[in-house]
Structure formats: C-alpha cells, structure tokens
PDB file of N, CA and C in Angstrom:
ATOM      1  N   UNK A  39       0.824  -1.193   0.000  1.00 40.00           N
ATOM      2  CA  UNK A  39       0.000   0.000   0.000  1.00 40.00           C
ATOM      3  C   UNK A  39       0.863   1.251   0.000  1.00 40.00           C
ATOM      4  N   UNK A  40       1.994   0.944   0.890  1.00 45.00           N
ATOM      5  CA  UNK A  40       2.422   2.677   1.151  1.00 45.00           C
ATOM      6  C   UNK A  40       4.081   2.843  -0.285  1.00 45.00           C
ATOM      7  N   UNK A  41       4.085   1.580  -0.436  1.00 46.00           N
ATOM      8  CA  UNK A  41       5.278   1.883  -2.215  1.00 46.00           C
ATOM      9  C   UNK A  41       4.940   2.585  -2.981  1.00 46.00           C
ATOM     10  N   UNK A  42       3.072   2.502  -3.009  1.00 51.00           N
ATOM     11  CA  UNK A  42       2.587   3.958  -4.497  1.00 51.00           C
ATOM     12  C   UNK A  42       3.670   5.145  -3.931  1.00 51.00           C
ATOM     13  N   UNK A  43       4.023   5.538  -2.566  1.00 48.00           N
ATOM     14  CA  UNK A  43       4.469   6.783  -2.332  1.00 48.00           C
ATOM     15  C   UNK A  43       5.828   6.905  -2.646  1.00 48.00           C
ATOM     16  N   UNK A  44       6.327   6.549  -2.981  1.00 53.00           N
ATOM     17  CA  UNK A  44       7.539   6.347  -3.634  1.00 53.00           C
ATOM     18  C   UNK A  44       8.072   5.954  -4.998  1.00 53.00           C
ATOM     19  N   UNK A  45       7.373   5.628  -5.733  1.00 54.00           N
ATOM     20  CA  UNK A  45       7.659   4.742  -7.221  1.00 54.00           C
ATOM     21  C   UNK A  45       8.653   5.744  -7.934  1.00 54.00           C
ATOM     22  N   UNK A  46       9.592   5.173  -8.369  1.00 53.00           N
ATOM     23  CA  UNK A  46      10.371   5.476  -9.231  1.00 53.00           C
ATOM     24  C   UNK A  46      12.308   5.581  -8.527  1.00 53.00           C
ATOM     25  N   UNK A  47      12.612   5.059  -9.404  1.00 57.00           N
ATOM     26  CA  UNK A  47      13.991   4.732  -8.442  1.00 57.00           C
ATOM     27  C   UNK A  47      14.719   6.048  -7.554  1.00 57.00           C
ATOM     28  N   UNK A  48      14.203   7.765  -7.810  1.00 66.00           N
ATOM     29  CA  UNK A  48      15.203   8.202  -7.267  1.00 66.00           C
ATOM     30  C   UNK A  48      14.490   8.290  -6.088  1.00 66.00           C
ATOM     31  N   UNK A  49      13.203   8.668  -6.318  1.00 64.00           N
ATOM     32  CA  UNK A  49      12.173   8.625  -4.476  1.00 64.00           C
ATOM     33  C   UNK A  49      12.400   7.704  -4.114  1.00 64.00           C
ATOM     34  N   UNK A  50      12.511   6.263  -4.367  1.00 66.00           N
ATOM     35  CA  UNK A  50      12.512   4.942  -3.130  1.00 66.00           C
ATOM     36  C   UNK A  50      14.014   4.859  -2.911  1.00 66.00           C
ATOM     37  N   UNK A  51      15.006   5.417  -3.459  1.00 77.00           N
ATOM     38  CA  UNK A  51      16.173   5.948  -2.643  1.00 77.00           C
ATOM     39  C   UNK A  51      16.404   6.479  -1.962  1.00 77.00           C
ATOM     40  N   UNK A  52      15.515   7.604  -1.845  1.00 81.00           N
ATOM     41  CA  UNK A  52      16.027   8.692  -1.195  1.00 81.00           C
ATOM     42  C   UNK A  52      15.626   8.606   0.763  1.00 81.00           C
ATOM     43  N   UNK A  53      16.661   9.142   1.517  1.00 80.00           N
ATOM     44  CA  UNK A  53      16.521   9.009   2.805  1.00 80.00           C
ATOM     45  C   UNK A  53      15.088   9.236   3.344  1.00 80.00           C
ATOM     46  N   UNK A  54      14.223  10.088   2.882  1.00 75.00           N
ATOM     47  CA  UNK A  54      13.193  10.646   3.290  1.00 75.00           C
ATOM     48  C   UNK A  54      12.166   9.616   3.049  1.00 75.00           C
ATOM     49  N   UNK A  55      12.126   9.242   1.801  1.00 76.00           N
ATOM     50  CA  UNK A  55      11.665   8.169   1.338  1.00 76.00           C
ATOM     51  C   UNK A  55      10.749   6.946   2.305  1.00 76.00           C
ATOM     52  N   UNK A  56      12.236   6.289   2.477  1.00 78.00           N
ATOM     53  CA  UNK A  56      12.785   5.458   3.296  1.00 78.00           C
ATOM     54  C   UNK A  56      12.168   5.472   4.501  1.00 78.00           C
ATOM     55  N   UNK A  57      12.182   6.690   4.882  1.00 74.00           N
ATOM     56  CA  UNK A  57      12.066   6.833   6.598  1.00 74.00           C
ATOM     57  C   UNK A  57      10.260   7.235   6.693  1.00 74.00           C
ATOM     58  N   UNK A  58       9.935   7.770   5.558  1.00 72.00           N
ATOM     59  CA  UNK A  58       8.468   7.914   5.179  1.00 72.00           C
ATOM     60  C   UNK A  58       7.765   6.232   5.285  1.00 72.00           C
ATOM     61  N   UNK A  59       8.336   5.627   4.539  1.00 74.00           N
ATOM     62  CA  UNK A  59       7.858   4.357   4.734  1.00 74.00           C
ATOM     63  C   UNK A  59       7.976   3.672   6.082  1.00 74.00           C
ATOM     64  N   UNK A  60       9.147   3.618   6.466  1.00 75.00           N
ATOM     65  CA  UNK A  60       9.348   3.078   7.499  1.00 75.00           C
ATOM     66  C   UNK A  60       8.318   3.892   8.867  1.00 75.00           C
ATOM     67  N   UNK A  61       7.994   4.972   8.956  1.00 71.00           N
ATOM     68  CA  UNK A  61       6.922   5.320   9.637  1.00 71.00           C
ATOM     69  C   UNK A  61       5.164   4.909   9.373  1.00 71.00           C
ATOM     70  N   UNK A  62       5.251   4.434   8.396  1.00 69.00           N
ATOM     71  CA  UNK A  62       3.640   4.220   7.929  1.00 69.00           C
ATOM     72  C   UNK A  62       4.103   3.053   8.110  1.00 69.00           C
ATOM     73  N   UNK A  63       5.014   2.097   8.570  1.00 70.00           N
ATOM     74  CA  UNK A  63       4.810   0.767   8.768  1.00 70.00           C
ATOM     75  C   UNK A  63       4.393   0.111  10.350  1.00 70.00           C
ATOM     76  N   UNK A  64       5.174   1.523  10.807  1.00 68.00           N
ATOM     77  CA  UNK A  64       4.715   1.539  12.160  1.00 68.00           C
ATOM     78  C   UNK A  64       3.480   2.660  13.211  1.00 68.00           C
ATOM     79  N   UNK A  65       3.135   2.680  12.065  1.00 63.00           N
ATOM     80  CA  UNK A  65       1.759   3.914  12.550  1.00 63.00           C
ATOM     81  C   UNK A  65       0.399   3.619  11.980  1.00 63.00           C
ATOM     82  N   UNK A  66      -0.352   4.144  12.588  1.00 56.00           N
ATOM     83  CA  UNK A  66      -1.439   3.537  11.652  1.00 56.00           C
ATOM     84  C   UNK A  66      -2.258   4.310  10.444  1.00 56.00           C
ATOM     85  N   UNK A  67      -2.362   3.216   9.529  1.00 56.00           N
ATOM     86  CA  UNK A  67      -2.262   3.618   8.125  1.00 56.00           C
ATOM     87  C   UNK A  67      -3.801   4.098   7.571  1.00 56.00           C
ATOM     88  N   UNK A  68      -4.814   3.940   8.469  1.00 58.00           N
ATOM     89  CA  UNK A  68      -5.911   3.784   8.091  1.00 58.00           C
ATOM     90  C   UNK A  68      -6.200   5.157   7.501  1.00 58.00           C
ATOM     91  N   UNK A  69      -5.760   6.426   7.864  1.00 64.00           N
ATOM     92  CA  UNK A  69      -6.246   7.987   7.391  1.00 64.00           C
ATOM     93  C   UNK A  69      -5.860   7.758   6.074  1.00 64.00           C
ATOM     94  N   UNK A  70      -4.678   7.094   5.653  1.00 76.00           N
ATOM     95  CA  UNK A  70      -4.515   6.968   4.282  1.00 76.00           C
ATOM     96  C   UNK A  70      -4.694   6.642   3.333  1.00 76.00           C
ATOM     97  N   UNK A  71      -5.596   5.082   3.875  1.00 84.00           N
ATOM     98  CA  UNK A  71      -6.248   4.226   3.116  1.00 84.00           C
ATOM     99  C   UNK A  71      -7.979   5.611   3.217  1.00 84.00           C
ATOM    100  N   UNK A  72      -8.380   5.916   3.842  1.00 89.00           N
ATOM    101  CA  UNK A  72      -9.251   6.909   3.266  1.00 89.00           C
ATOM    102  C   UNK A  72      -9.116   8.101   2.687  1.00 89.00           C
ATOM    103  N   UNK A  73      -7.754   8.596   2.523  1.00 91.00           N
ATOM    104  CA  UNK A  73      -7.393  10.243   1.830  1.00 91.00           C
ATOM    105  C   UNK A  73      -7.893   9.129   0.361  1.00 91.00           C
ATOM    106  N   UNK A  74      -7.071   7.595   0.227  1.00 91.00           N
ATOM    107  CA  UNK A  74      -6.967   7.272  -0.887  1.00 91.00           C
ATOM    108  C   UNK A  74      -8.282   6.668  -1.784  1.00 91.00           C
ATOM    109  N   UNK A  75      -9.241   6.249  -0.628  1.00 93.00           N
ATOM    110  CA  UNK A  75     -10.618   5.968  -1.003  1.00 93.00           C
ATOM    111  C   UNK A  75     -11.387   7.649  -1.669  1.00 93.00           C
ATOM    112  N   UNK A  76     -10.985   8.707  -1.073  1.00 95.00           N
ATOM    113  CA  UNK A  76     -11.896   9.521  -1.708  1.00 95.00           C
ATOM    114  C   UNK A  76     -11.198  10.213  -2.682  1.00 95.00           C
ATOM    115  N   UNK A  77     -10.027  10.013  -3.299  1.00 96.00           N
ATOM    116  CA  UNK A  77      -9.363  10.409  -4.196  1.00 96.00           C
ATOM    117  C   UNK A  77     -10.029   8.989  -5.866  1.00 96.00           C
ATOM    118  N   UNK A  78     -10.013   7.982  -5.323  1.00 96.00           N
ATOM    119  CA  UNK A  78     -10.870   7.003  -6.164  1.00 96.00           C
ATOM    120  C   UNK A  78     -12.209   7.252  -5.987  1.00 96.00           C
ATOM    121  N   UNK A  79     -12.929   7.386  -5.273  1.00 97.00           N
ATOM    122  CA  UNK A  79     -14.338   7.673  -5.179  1.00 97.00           C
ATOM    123  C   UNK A  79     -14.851   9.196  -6.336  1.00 97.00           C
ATOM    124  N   UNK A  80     -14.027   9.978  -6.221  1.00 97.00           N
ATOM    125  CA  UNK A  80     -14.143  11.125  -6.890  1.00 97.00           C
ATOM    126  C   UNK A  80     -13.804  11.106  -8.651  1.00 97.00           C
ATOM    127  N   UNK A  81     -12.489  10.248  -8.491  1.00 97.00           N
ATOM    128  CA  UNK A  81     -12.519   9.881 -10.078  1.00 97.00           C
ATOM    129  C   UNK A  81     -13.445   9.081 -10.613  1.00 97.00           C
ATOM    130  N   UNK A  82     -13.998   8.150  -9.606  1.00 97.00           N
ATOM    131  CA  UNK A  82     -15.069   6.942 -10.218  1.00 97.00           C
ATOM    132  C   UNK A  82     -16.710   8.265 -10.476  1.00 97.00           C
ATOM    133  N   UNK A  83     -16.422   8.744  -9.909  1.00 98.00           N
ATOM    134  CA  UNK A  83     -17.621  10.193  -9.954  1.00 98.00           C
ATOM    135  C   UNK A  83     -17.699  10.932 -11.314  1.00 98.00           C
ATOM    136  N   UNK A  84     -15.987  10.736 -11.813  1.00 98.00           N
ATOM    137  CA  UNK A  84     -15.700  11.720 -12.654  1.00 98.00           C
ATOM    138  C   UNK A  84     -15.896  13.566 -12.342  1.00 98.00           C
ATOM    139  N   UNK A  85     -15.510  13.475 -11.699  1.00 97.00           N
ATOM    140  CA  UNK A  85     -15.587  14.480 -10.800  1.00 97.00           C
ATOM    141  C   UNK A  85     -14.240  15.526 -10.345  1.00 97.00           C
ATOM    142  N   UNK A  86     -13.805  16.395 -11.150  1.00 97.00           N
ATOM    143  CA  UNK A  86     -12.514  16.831 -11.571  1.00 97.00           C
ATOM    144  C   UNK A  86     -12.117  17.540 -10.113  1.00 97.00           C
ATOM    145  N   UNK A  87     -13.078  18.277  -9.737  1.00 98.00           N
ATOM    146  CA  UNK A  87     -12.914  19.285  -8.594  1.00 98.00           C
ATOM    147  C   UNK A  87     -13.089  18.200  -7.387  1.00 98.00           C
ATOM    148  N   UNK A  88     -13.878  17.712  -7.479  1.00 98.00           N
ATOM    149  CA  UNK A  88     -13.489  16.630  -5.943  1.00 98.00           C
ATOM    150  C   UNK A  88     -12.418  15.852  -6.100  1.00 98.00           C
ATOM    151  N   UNK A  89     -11.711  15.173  -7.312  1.00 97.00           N
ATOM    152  CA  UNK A  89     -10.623  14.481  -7.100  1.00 97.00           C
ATOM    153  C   UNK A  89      -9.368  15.227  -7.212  1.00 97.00           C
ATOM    154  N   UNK A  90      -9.110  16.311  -7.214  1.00 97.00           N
ATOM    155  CA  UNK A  90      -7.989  17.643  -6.717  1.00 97.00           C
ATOM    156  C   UNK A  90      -7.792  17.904  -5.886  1.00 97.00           C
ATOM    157  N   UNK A  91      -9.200  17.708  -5.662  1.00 97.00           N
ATOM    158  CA  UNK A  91      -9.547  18.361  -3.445  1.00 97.00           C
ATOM    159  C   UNK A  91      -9.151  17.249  -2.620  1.00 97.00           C
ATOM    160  N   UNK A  92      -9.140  16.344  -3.153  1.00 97.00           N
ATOM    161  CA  UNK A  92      -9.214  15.134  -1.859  1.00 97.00           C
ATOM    162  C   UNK A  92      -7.493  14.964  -2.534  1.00 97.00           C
ATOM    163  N   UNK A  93      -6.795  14.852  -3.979  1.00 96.00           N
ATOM    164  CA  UNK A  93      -5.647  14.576  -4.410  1.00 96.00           C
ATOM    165  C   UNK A  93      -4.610  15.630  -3.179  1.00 96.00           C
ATOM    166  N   UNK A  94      -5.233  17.050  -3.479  1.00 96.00           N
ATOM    167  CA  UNK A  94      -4.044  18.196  -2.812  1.00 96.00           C
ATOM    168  C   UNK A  94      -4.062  18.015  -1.088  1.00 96.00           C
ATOM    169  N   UNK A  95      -5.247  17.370  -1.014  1.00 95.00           N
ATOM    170  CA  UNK A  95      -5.609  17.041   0.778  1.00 95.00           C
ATOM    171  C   UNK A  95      -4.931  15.922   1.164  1.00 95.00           C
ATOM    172  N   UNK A  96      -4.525  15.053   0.381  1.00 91.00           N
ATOM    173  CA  UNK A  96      -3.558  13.877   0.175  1.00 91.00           C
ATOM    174  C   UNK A  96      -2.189  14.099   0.513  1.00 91.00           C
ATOM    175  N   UNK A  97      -1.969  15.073  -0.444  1.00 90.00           N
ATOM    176  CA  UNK A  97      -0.730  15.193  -0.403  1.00 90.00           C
ATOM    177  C   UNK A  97      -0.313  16.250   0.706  1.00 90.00           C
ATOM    178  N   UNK A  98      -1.153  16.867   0.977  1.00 91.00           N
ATOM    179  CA  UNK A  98      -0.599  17.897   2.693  1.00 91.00           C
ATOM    180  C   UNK A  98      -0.254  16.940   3.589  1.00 91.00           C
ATOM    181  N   UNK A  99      -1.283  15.901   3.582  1.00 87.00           N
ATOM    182  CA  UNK A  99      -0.671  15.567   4.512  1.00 87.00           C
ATOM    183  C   UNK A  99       0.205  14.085   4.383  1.00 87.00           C
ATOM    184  N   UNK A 100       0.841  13.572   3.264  1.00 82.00           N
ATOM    185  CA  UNK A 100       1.857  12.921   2.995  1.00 82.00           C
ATOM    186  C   UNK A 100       2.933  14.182   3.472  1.00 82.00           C
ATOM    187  N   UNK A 101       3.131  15.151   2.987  1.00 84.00           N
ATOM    188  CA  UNK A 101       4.315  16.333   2.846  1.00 84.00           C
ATOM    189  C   UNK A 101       4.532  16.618   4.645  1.00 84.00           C
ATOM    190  N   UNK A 102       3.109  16.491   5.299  1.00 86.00           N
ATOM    191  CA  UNK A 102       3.323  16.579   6.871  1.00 86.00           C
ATOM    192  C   UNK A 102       4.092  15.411   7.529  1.00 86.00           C
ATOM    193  N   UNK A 103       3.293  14.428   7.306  1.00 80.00           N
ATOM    194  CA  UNK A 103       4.108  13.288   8.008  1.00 80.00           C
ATOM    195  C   UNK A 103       5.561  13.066   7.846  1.00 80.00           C
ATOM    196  N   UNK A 104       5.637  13.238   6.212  1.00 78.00           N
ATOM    197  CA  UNK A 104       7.738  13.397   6.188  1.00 78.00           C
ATOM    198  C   UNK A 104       7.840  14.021   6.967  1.00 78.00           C
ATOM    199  N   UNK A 105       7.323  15.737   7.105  1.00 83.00           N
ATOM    200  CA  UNK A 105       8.041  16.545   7.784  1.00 83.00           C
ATOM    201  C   UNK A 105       8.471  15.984   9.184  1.00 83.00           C
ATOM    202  N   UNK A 106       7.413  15.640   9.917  1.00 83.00           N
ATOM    203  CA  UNK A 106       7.277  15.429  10.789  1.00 83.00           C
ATOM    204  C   UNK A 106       8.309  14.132  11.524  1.00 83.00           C
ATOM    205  N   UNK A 107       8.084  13.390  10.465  1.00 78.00           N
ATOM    206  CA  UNK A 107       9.292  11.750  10.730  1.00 78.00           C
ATOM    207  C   UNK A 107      11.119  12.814  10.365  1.00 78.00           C
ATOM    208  N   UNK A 108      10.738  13.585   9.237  1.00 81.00           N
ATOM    209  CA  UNK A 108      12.542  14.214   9.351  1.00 81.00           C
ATOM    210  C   UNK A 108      12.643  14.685  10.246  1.00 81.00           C
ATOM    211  N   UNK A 109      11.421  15.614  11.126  1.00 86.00           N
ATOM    212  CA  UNK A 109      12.075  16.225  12.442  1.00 86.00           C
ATOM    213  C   UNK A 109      12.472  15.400  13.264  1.00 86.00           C
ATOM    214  N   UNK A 110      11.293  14.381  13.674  1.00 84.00           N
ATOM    215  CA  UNK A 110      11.607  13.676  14.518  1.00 84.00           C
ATOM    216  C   UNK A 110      13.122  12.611  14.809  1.00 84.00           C
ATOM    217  N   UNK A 111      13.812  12.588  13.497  1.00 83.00           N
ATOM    218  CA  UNK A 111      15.003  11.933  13.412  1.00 83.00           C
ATOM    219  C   UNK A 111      16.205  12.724  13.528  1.00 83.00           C
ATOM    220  N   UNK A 112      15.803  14.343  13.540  1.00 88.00           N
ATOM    221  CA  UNK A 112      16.799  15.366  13.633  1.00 88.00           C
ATOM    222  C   UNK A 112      16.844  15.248  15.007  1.00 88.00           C
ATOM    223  N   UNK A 113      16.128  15.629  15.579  1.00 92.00           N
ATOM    224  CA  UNK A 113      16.213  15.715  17.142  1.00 92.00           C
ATOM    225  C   UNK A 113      16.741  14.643  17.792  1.00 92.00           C
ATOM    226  N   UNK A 114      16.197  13.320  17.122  1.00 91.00           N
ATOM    227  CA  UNK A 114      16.873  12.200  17.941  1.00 91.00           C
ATOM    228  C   UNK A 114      18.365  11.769  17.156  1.00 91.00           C
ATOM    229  N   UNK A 115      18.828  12.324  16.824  1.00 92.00           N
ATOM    230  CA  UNK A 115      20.140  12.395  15.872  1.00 92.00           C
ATOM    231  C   UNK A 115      20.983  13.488  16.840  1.00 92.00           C
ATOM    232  N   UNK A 116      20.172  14.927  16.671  1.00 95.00           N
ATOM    233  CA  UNK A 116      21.123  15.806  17.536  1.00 95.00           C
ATOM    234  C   UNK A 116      20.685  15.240  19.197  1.00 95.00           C
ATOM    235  N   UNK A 117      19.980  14.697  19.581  1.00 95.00           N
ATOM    236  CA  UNK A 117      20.129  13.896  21.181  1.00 95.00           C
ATOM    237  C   UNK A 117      21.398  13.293  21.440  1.00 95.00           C
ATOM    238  N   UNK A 118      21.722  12.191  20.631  1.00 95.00           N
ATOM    239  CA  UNK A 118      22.582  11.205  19.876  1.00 95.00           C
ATOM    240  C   UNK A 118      24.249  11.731  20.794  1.00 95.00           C
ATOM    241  N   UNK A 119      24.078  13.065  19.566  1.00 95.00           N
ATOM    242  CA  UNK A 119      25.399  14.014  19.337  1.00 95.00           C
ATOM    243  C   UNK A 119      25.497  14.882  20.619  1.00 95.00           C
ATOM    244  N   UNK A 120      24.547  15.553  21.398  1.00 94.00           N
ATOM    245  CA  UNK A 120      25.067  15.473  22.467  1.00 94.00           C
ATOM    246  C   UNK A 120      25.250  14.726  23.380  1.00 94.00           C
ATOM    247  N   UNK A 121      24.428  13.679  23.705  1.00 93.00           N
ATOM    248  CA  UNK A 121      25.107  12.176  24.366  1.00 93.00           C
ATOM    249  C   UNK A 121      26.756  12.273  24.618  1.00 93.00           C
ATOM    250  N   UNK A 122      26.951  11.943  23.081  1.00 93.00           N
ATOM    251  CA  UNK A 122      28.363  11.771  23.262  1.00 93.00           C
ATOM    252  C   UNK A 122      29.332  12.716  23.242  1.00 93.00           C
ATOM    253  N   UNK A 123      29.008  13.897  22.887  1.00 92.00           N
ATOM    254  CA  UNK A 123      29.673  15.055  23.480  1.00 92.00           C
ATOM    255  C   UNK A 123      29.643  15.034  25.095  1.00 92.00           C
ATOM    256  N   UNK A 124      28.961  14.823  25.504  1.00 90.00           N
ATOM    257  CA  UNK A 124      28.698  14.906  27.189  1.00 90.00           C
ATOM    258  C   UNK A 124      29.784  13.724  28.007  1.00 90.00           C
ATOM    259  N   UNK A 125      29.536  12.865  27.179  1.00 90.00           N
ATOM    260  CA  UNK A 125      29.945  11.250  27.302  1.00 90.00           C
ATOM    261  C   UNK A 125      31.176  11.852  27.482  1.00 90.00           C
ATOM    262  N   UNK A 126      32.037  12.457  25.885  1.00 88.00           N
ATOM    263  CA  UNK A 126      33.451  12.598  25.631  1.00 88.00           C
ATOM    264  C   UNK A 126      34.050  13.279  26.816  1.00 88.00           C
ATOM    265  N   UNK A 127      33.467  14.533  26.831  1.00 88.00           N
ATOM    266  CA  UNK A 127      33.809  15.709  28.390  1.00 88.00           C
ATOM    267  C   UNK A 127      33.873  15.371  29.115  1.00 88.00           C
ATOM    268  N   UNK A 128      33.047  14.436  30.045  1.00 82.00           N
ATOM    269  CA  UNK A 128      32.704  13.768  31.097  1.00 82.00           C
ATOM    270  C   UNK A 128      33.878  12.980  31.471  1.00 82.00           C
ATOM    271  N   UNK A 129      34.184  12.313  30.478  1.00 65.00           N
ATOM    272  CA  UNK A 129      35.319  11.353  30.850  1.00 65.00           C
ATOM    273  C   UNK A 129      36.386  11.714  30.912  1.00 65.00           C
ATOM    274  N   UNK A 130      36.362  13.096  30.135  1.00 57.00           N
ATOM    275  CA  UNK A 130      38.246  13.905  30.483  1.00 57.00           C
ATOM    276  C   UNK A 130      38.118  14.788  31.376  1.00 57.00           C
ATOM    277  N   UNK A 131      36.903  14.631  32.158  1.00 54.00           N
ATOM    278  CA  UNK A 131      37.219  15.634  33.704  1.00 54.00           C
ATOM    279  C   UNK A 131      37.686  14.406  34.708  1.00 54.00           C
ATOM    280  N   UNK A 132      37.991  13.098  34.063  1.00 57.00           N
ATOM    281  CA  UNK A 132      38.375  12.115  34.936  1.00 57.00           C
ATOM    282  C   UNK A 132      39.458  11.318  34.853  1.00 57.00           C
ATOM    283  N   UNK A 133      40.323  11.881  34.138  1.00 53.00           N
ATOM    284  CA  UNK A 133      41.756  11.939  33.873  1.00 53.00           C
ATOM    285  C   UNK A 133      42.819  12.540  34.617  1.00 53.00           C
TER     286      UNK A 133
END
C-alpha cells in the first residue's frame, strides 16, 4: 500500500523516502487508506474538482508526516550528538 508513495527509483532511494515508509509501517495507516478511497471515489464520480480536493488534501498531509518523521530523526540524531559530546567531556574531567 504505502510503495505507491515512492515509485520510481530516485524517491525509493532517497533518505526521506525510506524513513516515510518506514513510519507508515509503524503507525497507523488507516487515514490513508481513506485520503486514498476519496481520491478514487471522486474519479469513479468523474468528478474533476473533488478528485484535486481530496488529491491536494492527500498530499498535505503525505508532505506533513515526512516533515514530521525528518524532524523527529533530527532531534533524535542531535540527542545522539550530544550524548556523546557529554559522554566525551565527562570522561576527560576524569583523567
């Protein structure tokens, strides 16, 4: 389900990608499986203006959740980095 979001070799490379997926594997997927029901519901309508609306409503919030999974890996990345900055200092006040 969540590979449509990626197709094509340079997106399913790319870090963001990756980590996009890897969050919808562990979250639950169900808002998506309905952004994606009314994006089909609207084309089966033929229905130009509802399947834009529900397409661009789709994609806000695909574009959120990256955001949201890159922050969340920045912060726990710069946690990380001061860890061991702290770690490093720590241990040469004990020398």
């Amino acid at each position: 389900m969540t590979v449509g979001l990626c197709r094509g070799v340079q997106r399913w490379a790319s870090p963001e990608c990756k980590l996009l997926l890897e969050q919808a594997r562990t979250a639950n997927v169900l808002p998506v499986v309905d952004e994606h029901t009314a994006i089909v519901e609207a084309l089966r309508a033929r229905n130009p203006v509802a399947a834009r609306a529900a397409m661009r409503a789709h994609i806000e919030e695909v574009i959120q959740h990256l955001l949201f999974a890159v922050e969340e890996k920045a912060v726990a990345e710069a946690r990380n980095s001061v860890a061991r900055t702290r770690e490093r200092f720590g241990s040469a006040g004990q020398i």
